[in-house]
PDB file of C-alpha atoms in Angstrom:
ATOM      1  CA  MET J   1     -92.923 -58.910  91.306  1.00 66.00           C
ATOM      2  CA  LEU J   2     -90.880 -55.844  90.386  1.00 68.00           C
ATOM      3  CA  THR J   3     -93.919 -54.270  88.742  1.00 75.00           C
ATOM      4  CA  VAL J   4     -96.015 -54.884  91.859  1.00 73.00           C
ATOM      5  CA  LEU J   5     -93.303 -53.405  94.087  1.00 73.00           C
ATOM      6  CA  ARG J   6     -93.055 -50.356  91.856  1.00 74.00           C
ATOM      7  CA  GLU J   7     -96.819 -49.830  91.900  1.00 81.00           C
ATOM      8  CA  GLN J   8     -97.088 -50.211  95.675  1.00 76.00           C
ATOM      9  CA  LEU J   9     -94.180 -47.889  96.360  1.00 79.00           C
ATOM     10  CA  GLY J  10     -95.468 -45.289  93.927  1.00 77.00           C
ATOM     11  CA  GLN J  11     -98.958 -45.367  95.433  1.00 81.00           C
ATOM     12  CA  ALA J  12     -97.594 -45.078  98.974  1.00 78.00           C
ATOM     13  CA  LEU J  13     -95.472 -42.060  98.069  1.00 82.00           C
ATOM     14  CA  PHE J  14     -98.324 -40.425  96.195  1.00 80.00           C
ATOM     15  CA  ARG J  15    -100.717 -40.888  99.142  1.00 78.00           C
ATOM     16  CA  ARG J  16     -98.214 -39.244 101.477  1.00 77.00           C
ATOM     17  CA  VAL J  17     -97.724 -36.258  99.195  1.00 85.00           C
ATOM     18  CA  ALA J  18    -101.200 -35.816  97.727  1.00 82.00           C
ATOM     19  CA  GLY J  19    -103.509 -37.278 100.357  1.00 84.00           C
ATOM     20  CA  PRO J  20    -106.472 -39.655  99.994  1.00 85.00           C
ATOM     21  CA  ASP J  21    -108.082 -37.509  97.297  1.00 87.00           C
ATOM     22  CA  GLY J  22    -104.853 -37.340  95.297  1.00 85.00           C
ATOM     23  CA  PRO J  23    -105.952 -39.373  92.250  1.00 90.00           C
ATOM     24  CA  ALA J  24    -109.129 -37.330  91.787  1.00 94.00           C
ATOM     25  CA  THR J  25    -107.253 -34.085  92.325  1.00 93.00           C
ATOM     26  CA  ARG J  26    -104.568 -35.088  89.830  1.00 93.00           C
ATOM     27  CA  ALA J  27    -107.168 -35.978  87.205  1.00 95.00           C
ATOM     28  CA  ARG J  28    -108.941 -32.664  87.693  1.00 96.00           C
ATOM     29  CA  ILE J  29    -105.729 -30.639  87.503  1.00 96.00           C
ATOM     30  CA  HIS J  30    -104.384 -32.276  84.371  1.00 96.00           C
ATOM     31  CA  HIS J  31    -107.541 -33.082  82.418  1.00 95.00           C
ATOM     32  CA  THR J  32    -109.803 -30.073  82.941  1.00 97.00           C
ATOM     33  CA  PRO J  33    -109.778 -28.115  79.670  1.00 97.00           C
ATOM     34  CA  GLY J  34    -108.883 -24.450  79.628  1.00 97.00           C
ATOM     35  CA  PRO J  35    -105.962 -22.027  79.440  1.00 98.00           C
ATOM     36  CA  ARG J  36    -103.053 -22.442  81.895  1.00 98.00           C
ATOM     37  CA  TRP J  37    -100.690 -19.969  83.490  1.00 98.00           C
ATOM     38  CA  PHE J  38     -97.816 -22.057  82.107  1.00 98.00           C
ATOM     39  CA  GLY J  39     -97.606 -23.901  78.820  1.00 97.00           C
ATOM     40  CA  PRO J  40     -96.187 -27.433  78.507  1.00 96.00           C
ATOM     41  CA  ASP J  41     -92.754 -26.124  77.493  1.00 96.00           C
ATOM     42  CA  ARG J  42     -92.243 -23.872  80.537  1.00 98.00           C
ATOM     43  CA  PRO J  43     -89.363 -24.668  82.953  1.00 98.00           C
ATOM     44  CA  ILE J  44     -91.613 -24.510  86.009  1.00 98.00           C
ATOM     45  CA  ARG J  45     -93.320 -27.672  84.784  1.00 98.00           C
ATOM     46  CA  THR J  46     -89.990 -29.449  84.432  1.00 98.00           C
ATOM     47  CA  VAL J  47     -88.740 -28.469  87.882  1.00 98.00           C
ATOM     48  CA  HIS J  48     -91.970 -28.996  89.838  1.00 98.00           C
ATOM     49  CA  GLY J  49     -92.595 -32.361  88.182  1.00 96.00           C
ATOM     50  CA  ASP J  50     -89.237 -33.845  89.161  1.00 96.00           C
ATOM     51  CA  ALA J  51     -88.422 -36.101  92.127  1.00 96.00           C
ATOM     52  CA  SER J  52     -85.816 -33.565  93.256  1.00 97.00           C
ATOM     53  CA  MET J  53     -88.733 -31.633  94.788  1.00 96.00           C
ATOM     54  CA  PHE J  54     -88.737 -34.099  97.705  1.00 95.00           C
ATOM     55  CA  ILE J  55     -85.282 -32.860  98.722  1.00 96.00           C
ATOM     56  CA  GLY J  56     -85.857 -29.256  97.659  1.00 97.00           C
ATOM     57  CA  GLY J  57     -89.082 -28.983  99.634  1.00 96.00           C
ATOM     58  CA  LEU J  58     -87.523 -30.061 102.918  1.00 96.00           C
ATOM     59  CA  SER J  59     -84.518 -27.810 102.326  1.00 97.00           C
ATOM     60  CA  ALA J  60     -86.894 -24.901 101.643  1.00 97.00           C
ATOM     61  CA  LEU J  61     -88.646 -25.383 104.989  1.00 96.00           C
ATOM     62  CA  LEU J  62     -85.313 -25.260 106.820  1.00 97.00           C
ATOM     63  CA  LEU J  63     -84.216 -22.140 104.963  1.00 98.00           C
ATOM     64  CA  GLN J  64     -87.553 -20.356 105.388  1.00 97.00           C
ATOM     65  CA  SER J  65     -87.440 -20.932 109.145  1.00 96.00           C
ATOM     66  CA  LEU J  66     -84.512 -18.527 109.465  1.00 98.00           C
ATOM     67  CA  HIS J  67     -86.689 -15.442 109.219  1.00 98.00           C
ATOM     68  CA  PRO J  68     -87.956 -14.857 112.791  1.00 97.00           C
ATOM     69  CA  LEU J  69     -91.311 -13.474 111.663  1.00 97.00           C
ATOM     70  CA  ALA J  70     -91.935 -16.293 109.188  1.00 95.00           C
ATOM     71  CA  MET J  71     -91.006 -18.887 111.811  1.00 95.00           C
ATOM     72  CA  ALA J  72     -93.231 -17.247 114.417  1.00 94.00           C
ATOM     73  CA  ALA J  73     -96.156 -17.417 111.996  1.00 93.00           C
ATOM     74  CA  VAL J  74     -95.490 -21.085 111.262  1.00 92.00           C
ATOM     75  CA  ALA J  75     -95.031 -22.008 114.922  1.00 89.00           C
ATOM     76  CA  GLY J  76     -98.145 -20.136 115.968  1.00 86.00           C
ATOM     77  CA  HIS J  77    -100.569 -20.999 113.199  1.00 85.00           C
ATOM     78  CA  SER J  78     -99.530 -23.845 110.890  1.00 75.00           C
ATOM     79  CA  GLY J  79     -99.904 -26.846 113.202  1.00 69.00           C
ATOM     80  CA  TYR J  80     -96.983 -28.514 111.458  1.00 71.00           C
ATOM     81  CA  ARG J  81     -96.306 -30.798 114.424  1.00 74.00           C
ATOM     82  CA  GLY J  82     -99.877 -31.987 114.804  1.00 70.00           C
ATOM     83  CA  ASP J  83    -100.628 -32.397 111.106  1.00 74.00           C
ATOM     84  CA  PRO J  84     -97.361 -32.429 109.124  1.00 79.00           C
ATOM     85  CA  TRP J  85     -98.715 -34.639 106.345  1.00 77.00           C
ATOM     86  CA  GLY J  86    -101.814 -32.504 105.922  1.00 82.00           C
ATOM     87  CA  ARG J  87     -99.634 -29.430 105.566  1.00 82.00           C
ATOM     88  CA  LEU J  88     -97.453 -31.219 103.009  1.00 86.00           C
ATOM     89  CA  GLN J  89    -100.509 -32.318 101.038  1.00 90.00           C
ATOM     90  CA  ARG J  90    -101.998 -28.836 100.969  1.00 91.00           C
ATOM     91  CA  THR J  91     -98.691 -27.351  99.831  1.00 93.00           C
ATOM     92  CA  SER J  92     -98.136 -29.964  97.128  1.00 94.00           C
ATOM     93  CA  THR J  93    -101.683 -29.494  95.842  1.00 96.00           C
ATOM     94  CA  PHE J  94    -101.178 -25.732  95.644  1.00 97.00           C
ATOM     95  CA  LEU J  95     -97.957 -26.196  93.679  1.00 97.00           C
ATOM     96  CA  ALA J  96     -99.629 -28.682  91.339  1.00 97.00           C
ATOM     97  CA  VAL J  97    -102.670 -26.493  90.716  1.00 98.00           C
ATOM     98  CA  THR J  98    -100.709 -23.314  90.042  1.00 98.00           C
ATOM     99  CA  THR J  99     -98.154 -25.134  87.870  1.00 98.00           C
ATOM    100  CA  TYR J 100    -100.389 -27.436  85.826  1.00 98.00           C
ATOM    101  CA  GLY J 101    -104.021 -26.494  86.479  1.00 98.00           C
ATOM    102  CA  THR J 102    -106.298 -24.179  84.569  1.00 98.00           C
ATOM    103  CA  ALA J 103    -105.822 -20.445  85.036  1.00 98.00           C
ATOM    104  CA  ALA J 104    -109.195 -20.230  86.774  1.00 98.00           C
ATOM    105  CA  GLU J 105    -108.357 -22.974  89.263  1.00 98.00           C
ATOM    106  CA  ALA J 106    -104.888 -21.537  89.858  1.00 98.00           C
ATOM    107  CA  GLN J 107    -106.411 -18.169  90.721  1.00 98.00           C
ATOM    108  CA  GLN J 108    -108.917 -19.838  93.049  1.00 98.00           C
ATOM    109  CA  ALA J 109    -106.064 -21.610  94.846  1.00 98.00           C
ATOM    110  CA  VAL J 110    -104.212 -18.314  95.225  1.00 98.00           C
ATOM    111  CA  ASN J 111    -107.348 -16.625  96.553  1.00 98.00           C
ATOM    112  CA  ARG J 112    -107.767 -19.350  99.186  1.00 97.00           C
ATOM    113  CA  VAL J 113    -104.185 -18.964 100.349  1.00 97.00           C
ATOM    114  CA  ARG J 114    -104.518 -15.182 100.498  1.00 98.00           C
ATOM    115  CA  GLY J 115    -107.648 -15.587 102.608  1.00 97.00           C
ATOM    116  CA  ILE J 116    -105.749 -17.828 105.028  1.00 95.00           C
ATOM    117  CA  HIS J 117    -102.843 -15.381 105.155  1.00 96.00           C
ATOM    118  CA  GLU J 118    -105.219 -12.566 106.036  1.00 96.00           C
ATOM    119  CA  ARG J 119    -106.078 -14.328 109.295  1.00 95.00           C
ATOM    120  CA  ILE J 120    -102.480 -15.137 110.281  1.00 96.00           C
ATOM    121  CA  ARG J 121    -101.150 -12.358 112.448  1.00 95.00           C
ATOM    122  CA  GLY J 122     -99.614 -12.027 115.863  1.00 95.00           C
ATOM    123  CA  THR J 123     -96.599 -10.935 117.883  1.00 94.00           C
ATOM    124  CA  THR J 124     -93.319 -12.742 118.427  1.00 91.00           C
ATOM    125  CA  ALA J 125     -91.924 -13.509 121.885  1.00 87.00           C
ATOM    126  CA  GLU J 126     -89.764 -10.409 121.451  1.00 90.00           C
ATOM    127  CA  GLY J 127     -92.777  -8.197 120.761  1.00 93.00           C
ATOM    128  CA  MET J 128     -92.385  -7.926 116.965  1.00 93.00           C
ATOM    129  CA  PRO J 129     -95.718  -7.902 115.103  1.00 95.00           C
ATOM    130  CA  TYR J 130     -96.184 -10.047 112.008  1.00 96.00           C
ATOM    131  CA  HIS J 131     -98.902 -10.507 109.407  1.00 97.00           C
ATOM    132  CA  ALA J 132     -98.747 -13.199 106.742  1.00 96.00           C
ATOM    133  CA  THR J 133     -99.943 -10.764 104.071  1.00 97.00           C
ATOM    134  CA  ASP J 134     -96.832  -8.599 104.500  1.00 97.00           C
ATOM    135  CA  PRO J 135     -95.311  -8.422 100.978  1.00 97.00           C
ATOM    136  CA  HIS J 136     -91.799  -8.277 102.411  1.00 97.00           C
ATOM    137  CA  LEU J 137     -92.327 -11.430 104.475  1.00 97.00           C
ATOM    138  CA  LEU J 138     -93.988 -13.189 101.543  1.00 98.00           C
ATOM    139  CA  GLY J 139     -90.981 -12.170  99.458  1.00 98.00           C
ATOM    140  CA  TRP J 140     -88.631 -14.047 101.784  1.00 98.00           C
ATOM    141  CA  VAL J 141     -90.748 -17.195 101.742  1.00 98.00           C
ATOM    142  CA  HIS J 142     -90.905 -17.071  97.950  1.00 98.00           C
ATOM    143  CA  ALA J 143     -87.182 -16.410  97.444  1.00 98.00           C
ATOM    144  CA  ALA J 144     -86.157 -19.186  99.853  1.00 98.00           C
ATOM    145  CA  GLU J 145     -88.520 -21.664  98.217  1.00 98.00           C
ATOM    146  CA  THR J 146     -87.509 -20.799  94.656  1.00 98.00           C
ATOM    147  CA  ASP J 147     -83.810 -21.002  95.457  1.00 98.00           C
ATOM    148  CA  SER J 148     -84.234 -24.371  97.190  1.00 98.00           C
ATOM    149  CA  PHE J 149     -86.245 -25.913  94.365  1.00 98.00           C
ATOM    150  CA  LEU J 150     -83.742 -24.600  91.821  1.00 98.00           C
ATOM    151  CA  ARG J 151     -80.738 -25.908  93.757  1.00 98.00           C
ATOM    152  CA  ALA J 152     -82.352 -29.319  94.174  1.00 98.00           C
ATOM    153  CA  HIS J 153     -83.210 -29.645  90.505  1.00 98.00           C
ATOM    154  CA  ALA J 154     -79.764 -28.526  89.367  1.00 98.00           C
ATOM    155  CA  ARG J 155     -78.180 -31.192  91.596  1.00 97.00           C
ATOM    156  CA  TYR J 156     -80.657 -34.077  91.449  1.00 97.00           C
ATOM    157  CA  GLY J 157     -82.975 -33.387  88.508  1.00 97.00           C
ATOM    158  CA  ALA J 158     -83.384 -35.981  85.779  1.00 96.00           C
ATOM    159  CA  ARG J 159     -82.804 -33.345  83.109  1.00 95.00           C
ATOM    160  CA  PRO J 160     -81.047 -30.274  84.576  1.00 97.00           C
ATOM    161  CA  LEU J 161     -81.768 -27.038  82.735  1.00 98.00           C
ATOM    162  CA  ASP J 162     -79.182 -24.713  81.238  1.00 98.00           C
ATOM    163  CA  ALA J 163     -78.553 -21.221  82.592  1.00 98.00           C
ATOM    164  CA  ALA J 164     -81.293 -19.655  80.474  1.00 98.00           C
ATOM    165  CA  GLY J 165     -83.711 -22.364  81.567  1.00 98.00           C
ATOM    166  CA  TYR J 166     -83.155 -21.704  85.254  1.00 98.00           C
ATOM    167  CA  ASP J 167     -83.506 -17.965  84.696  1.00 98.00           C
ATOM    168  CA  ALA J 168     -86.819 -18.717  82.998  1.00 98.00           C
ATOM    169  CA  TYR J 169     -87.812 -20.901  85.958  1.00 98.00           C
ATOM    170  CA  VAL J 170     -87.301 -17.977  88.331  1.00 98.00           C
ATOM    171  CA  ALA J 171     -89.398 -15.810  86.005  1.00 98.00           C
ATOM    172  CA  ASP J 172     -92.161 -18.429  85.991  1.00 98.00           C
ATOM    173  CA  THR J 173     -92.297 -18.591  89.781  1.00 98.00           C
ATOM    174  CA  ALA J 174     -92.561 -14.794  89.874  1.00 98.00           C
ATOM    175  CA  ARG J 175     -95.972 -15.124  88.194  1.00 98.00           C
ATOM    176  CA  VAL J 176     -97.298 -17.102  91.163  1.00 98.00           C
ATOM    177  CA  ALA J 177     -95.498 -14.912  93.701  1.00 98.00           C
ATOM    178  CA  GLU J 178     -97.093 -11.739  92.362  1.00 98.00           C
ATOM    179  CA  ALA J 179    -100.522 -13.348  92.526  1.00 98.00           C
ATOM    180  CA  LEU J 180     -99.878 -14.171  96.203  1.00 98.00           C
ATOM    181  CA  GLY J 181     -98.911 -10.584  97.000  1.00 98.00           C
ATOM    182  CA  VAL J 182     -95.114 -10.465  96.629  1.00 98.00           C
ATOM    183  CA  SER J 183     -93.918  -7.073  95.431  1.00 96.00           C
ATOM    184  CA  ASP J 184     -91.475  -7.162  92.514  1.00 96.00           C
ATOM    185  CA  PRO J 185     -90.292 -10.786  92.876  1.00 98.00           C
ATOM    186  CA  PRO J 186     -86.930 -11.729  91.301  1.00 98.00           C
ATOM    187  CA  ARG J 187     -87.090 -12.783  87.651  1.00 98.00           C
ATOM    188  CA  ASP J 188     -83.716 -14.422  87.074  1.00 98.00           C
ATOM    189  CA  ARG J 189     -80.990 -16.095  89.122  1.00 98.00           C
ATOM    190  CA  ARG J 190     -78.970 -12.918  89.562  1.00 98.00           C
ATOM    191  CA  GLU J 191     -81.959 -11.077  91.025  1.00 98.00           C
ATOM    192  CA  LEU J 192     -82.790 -14.097  93.173  1.00 98.00           C
ATOM    193  CA  SER J 193     -79.256 -14.178  94.610  1.00 98.00           C
ATOM    194  CA  GLU J 194     -79.350 -10.449  95.276  1.00 98.00           C
ATOM    195  CA  ARG J 195     -82.710 -10.749  96.997  1.00 98.00           C
ATOM    196  CA  LEU J 196     -81.507 -13.506  99.295  1.00 98.00           C
ATOM    197  CA  THR J 197     -78.442 -11.448 100.176  1.00 98.00           C
ATOM    198  CA  ALA J 198     -80.635  -8.453 100.971  1.00 98.00           C
ATOM    199  CA  TYR J 199     -82.588 -10.516 103.511  1.00 98.00           C
ATOM    200  CA  ARG J 200     -79.483 -11.793 105.301  1.00 98.00           C
ATOM    201  CA  PRO J 201     -79.350  -9.068 108.003  1.00 98.00           C
ATOM    202  CA  GLU J 202     -82.893 -10.036 109.082  1.00 97.00           C
ATOM    203  CA  LEU J 203     -82.187 -13.742 109.437  1.00 98.00           C
ATOM    204  CA  ARG J 204     -81.340 -15.732 112.533  1.00 96.00           C
ATOM    205  CA  ALA J 205     -82.300 -19.039 114.064  1.00 96.00           C
ATOM    206  CA  ILE J 206     -84.711 -18.391 116.903  1.00 95.00           C
ATOM    207  CA  PRO J 207     -85.403 -21.343 119.261  1.00 94.00           C
ATOM    208  CA  GLU J 208     -88.543 -22.235 117.306  1.00 94.00           C
ATOM    209  CA  ALA J 209     -86.458 -22.567 114.134  1.00 95.00           C
ATOM    210  CA  ARG J 210     -84.021 -24.991 115.724  1.00 95.00           C
ATOM    211  CA  ALA J 211     -86.924 -26.931 117.243  1.00 94.00           C
ATOM    212  CA  ALA J 212     -88.536 -27.166 113.814  1.00 94.00           C
ATOM    213  CA  ALA J 213     -85.251 -28.403 112.340  1.00 94.00           C
ATOM    214  CA  ARG J 214     -85.002 -31.114 115.005  1.00 94.00           C
ATOM    215  CA  PHE J 215     -88.562 -32.195 114.297  1.00 93.00           C
ATOM    216  CA  LEU J 216     -88.110 -32.243 110.518  1.00 92.00           C
ATOM    217  CA  LEU J 217     -84.720 -33.946 110.539  1.00 93.00           C
ATOM    218  CA  LEU J 218     -84.772 -36.225 113.583  1.00 90.00           C
ATOM    219  CA  GLN J 219     -88.388 -36.779 114.664  1.00 88.00           C
ATOM    220  CA  PRO J 220     -90.452 -37.348 111.518  1.00 85.00           C
ATOM    221  CA  PRO J 221     -93.810 -39.083 112.112  1.00 83.00           C
ATOM    222  CA  LEU J 222     -92.823 -42.135 110.098  1.00 84.00           C
ATOM    223  CA  PRO J 223     -92.627 -45.893 110.707  1.00 82.00           C
ATOM    224  CA  LEU J 224     -89.191 -47.084 111.774  1.00 84.00           C
ATOM    225  CA  ALA J 225     -88.836 -49.163 108.613  1.00 81.00           C
ATOM    226  CA  VAL J 226     -88.791 -46.130 106.331  1.00 83.00           C
ATOM    227  CA  ARG J 227     -86.789 -43.783 108.526  1.00 87.00           C
ATOM    228  CA  PRO J 228     -83.431 -44.708 106.919  1.00 88.00           C
ATOM    229  CA  PHE J 229     -84.787 -43.561 103.557  1.00 89.00           C
ATOM    230  CA  TYR J 230     -86.098 -40.359 105.093  1.00 91.00           C
ATOM    231  CA  GLY J 231     -82.719 -39.916 106.766  1.00 92.00           C
ATOM    232  CA  ALA J 232     -81.072 -39.933 103.343  1.00 93.00           C
ATOM    233  CA  LEU J 233     -83.556 -37.342 102.127  1.00 94.00           C
ATOM    234  CA  ALA J 234     -82.969 -35.172 105.206  1.00 94.00           C
ATOM    235  CA  ALA J 235     -79.186 -35.370 104.905  1.00 94.00           C
ATOM    236  CA  ASN J 236     -79.367 -34.190 101.313  1.00 96.00           C
ATOM    237  CA  ALA J 237     -81.790 -31.401 102.205  1.00 96.00           C
ATOM    238  CA  VAL J 238     -79.267 -30.141 104.753  1.00 96.00           C
ATOM    239  CA  ALA J 239     -76.388 -30.484 102.282  1.00 95.00           C
ATOM    240  CA  LEU J 240     -78.354 -28.340  99.834  1.00 96.00           C
ATOM    241  CA  LEU J 241     -78.540 -25.375 102.225  1.00 96.00           C
ATOM    242  CA  PRO J 242     -76.201 -22.398 101.780  1.00 95.00           C
ATOM    243  CA  PRO J 243     -73.284 -22.661 104.252  1.00 93.00           C
ATOM    244  CA  TRP J 244     -74.406 -19.572 106.171  1.00 95.00           C
ATOM    245  CA  ALA J 245     -77.879 -21.092 106.695  1.00 96.00           C
ATOM    246  CA  ARG J 246     -76.413 -24.332 107.988  1.00 95.00           C
ATOM    247  CA  GLY J 247     -74.303 -22.385 110.429  1.00 94.00           C
ATOM    248  CA  MET J 248     -77.331 -20.558 111.817  1.00 96.00           C
ATOM    249  CA  LEU J 249     -79.144 -23.849 112.392  1.00 96.00           C
ATOM    250  CA  TRP J 250     -76.061 -25.521 113.943  1.00 93.00           C
ATOM    251  CA  LEU J 251     -75.934 -28.106 111.160  1.00 92.00           C
ATOM    252  CA  PRO J 252     -72.230 -28.809 110.573  1.00 81.00           C
ATOM    253  CA  ARG J 253     -70.754 -29.640 107.183  1.00 79.00           C
ATOM    254  CA  VAL J 254     -68.497 -32.667 106.669  1.00 75.00           C
ATOM    255  CA  PRO J 255     -67.287 -32.248 103.067  1.00 75.00           C
ATOM    256  CA  VAL J 256     -65.733 -35.697 102.532  1.00 68.00           C
ATOM    257  CA  VAL J 257     -68.745 -37.548 103.947  1.00 76.00           C
ATOM    258  CA  GLU J 258     -71.160 -35.406 101.947  1.00 82.00           C
ATOM    259  CA  ASP J 259     -69.284 -35.828  98.688  1.00 79.00           C
ATOM    260  CA  LEU J 260     -68.702 -39.578  99.048  1.00 80.00           C
ATOM    261  CA  ALA J 261     -71.873 -40.690 100.825  1.00 86.00           C
ATOM    262  CA  VAL J 262     -74.623 -38.092 101.140  1.00 93.00           C
ATOM    263  CA  ARG J 263     -74.854 -36.838  97.571  1.00 92.00           C
ATOM    264  CA  PRO J 264     -74.761 -40.346  96.004  1.00 94.00           C
ATOM    265  CA  THR J 265     -77.599 -41.425  98.310  1.00 94.00           C
ATOM    266  CA  GLY J 266     -79.579 -38.377  97.199  1.00 95.00           C
ATOM    267  CA  GLN J 267     -79.077 -39.279  93.572  1.00 95.00           C
ATOM    268  CA  ALA J 268     -80.083 -42.897  94.221  1.00 95.00           C
ATOM    269  CA  LEU J 269     -83.104 -41.804  96.251  1.00 94.00           C
ATOM    270  CA  THR J 270     -84.440 -39.430  93.601  1.00 95.00           C
ATOM    271  CA  ARG J 271     -83.895 -42.053  90.889  1.00 95.00           C
ATOM    272  CA  THR J 272     -85.903 -44.537  92.964  1.00 93.00           C
ATOM    273  CA  ILE J 273     -88.734 -42.060  93.572  1.00 92.00           C
ATOM    274  CA  ARG J 274     -88.760 -41.182  89.877  1.00 93.00           C
ATOM    275  CA  TRP J 275     -88.929 -44.856  88.956  1.00 89.00           C
ATOM    276  CA  ALA J 276     -91.726 -45.599  91.435  1.00 89.00           C
ATOM    277  CA  MET J 277     -93.902 -42.617  90.541  1.00 85.00           C
ATOM    278  CA  ALA J 278     -93.495 -42.709  86.766  1.00 82.00           C
ATOM    279  CA  PRO J 279     -96.808 -43.238  84.905  1.00 72.00           C
ATOM    280  CA  GLN J 280     -97.431 -46.901  84.278  1.00 57.00           C
ATOM    281  CA  ARG J 281     -97.801 -48.003  80.663  1.00 47.00           C
ATOM    282  CA  GLN J 282    -101.152 -49.531  79.860  1.00 42.00           C
ATOM    283  CA  SER J 283    -102.024 -52.030  77.207  1.00 34.00           C
ATOM    284  CA  PRO J 284    -104.061 -50.752  74.213  1.00 35.00           C
ATOM    285  CA  SER J 285    -107.164 -52.449  75.597  1.00 31.00           C
ATOM    286  CA  ALA J 286    -106.830 -50.965  79.088  1.00 33.00           C
TER     287      ALA J 286
END
């Protein structure tokens, strides 16, 4: 019974993240022969393959929304409200391909994203033009994502890396960022922290950002039965944000509650996801 429960839960989670073609996509990514951007010993493989990404990914979306131009592009072009799971599946597939896939397939994935970015342009409600190919704007999205994934893994990862390992993780992500068009991405944690600080004067929570936060945290398109589990994930994603980001989004911090209740639920949740999605052992004849 426990084995059946584990298999059903793992399959349900995988379908949500990877979509109906997930098994075929996974097989292609991992079993196609050829050189990779990242070898099996690289930190990016450790971080992106961990269940902490569930929390880090949601936290990254909240943090990224604080740049008015990035949020305007998302609100105007991504369709995240109408197709949130499709957007998640496309993002997770891109991360999987660039992290684990062949170099040729990784470059193809980057080329597709760059083609999409070329078409995303417009003007904010305040009259500020934006274009998704802007290296400076791409730099913010990359820095916010990298910092969120790193924070999540350091707090909830099965095997947290040492200082050198996390520096190497930032360097690994710079390889993908450069391919996407980011100019001089940070290559260690010090540079990443400095880059985030440099963006601070540009950041603020426009109404679309707070609306996105309400949708992501309070109105997820999920059955009522699983919303308590998503609520635990969302609470930990918020707790992962830098204090200044939480303040901009009007997400208060309650230290005692977070230390005694929120963080333990995040650790239990990631352990459960890790257990459910771990590869199943097969018998020799299977």
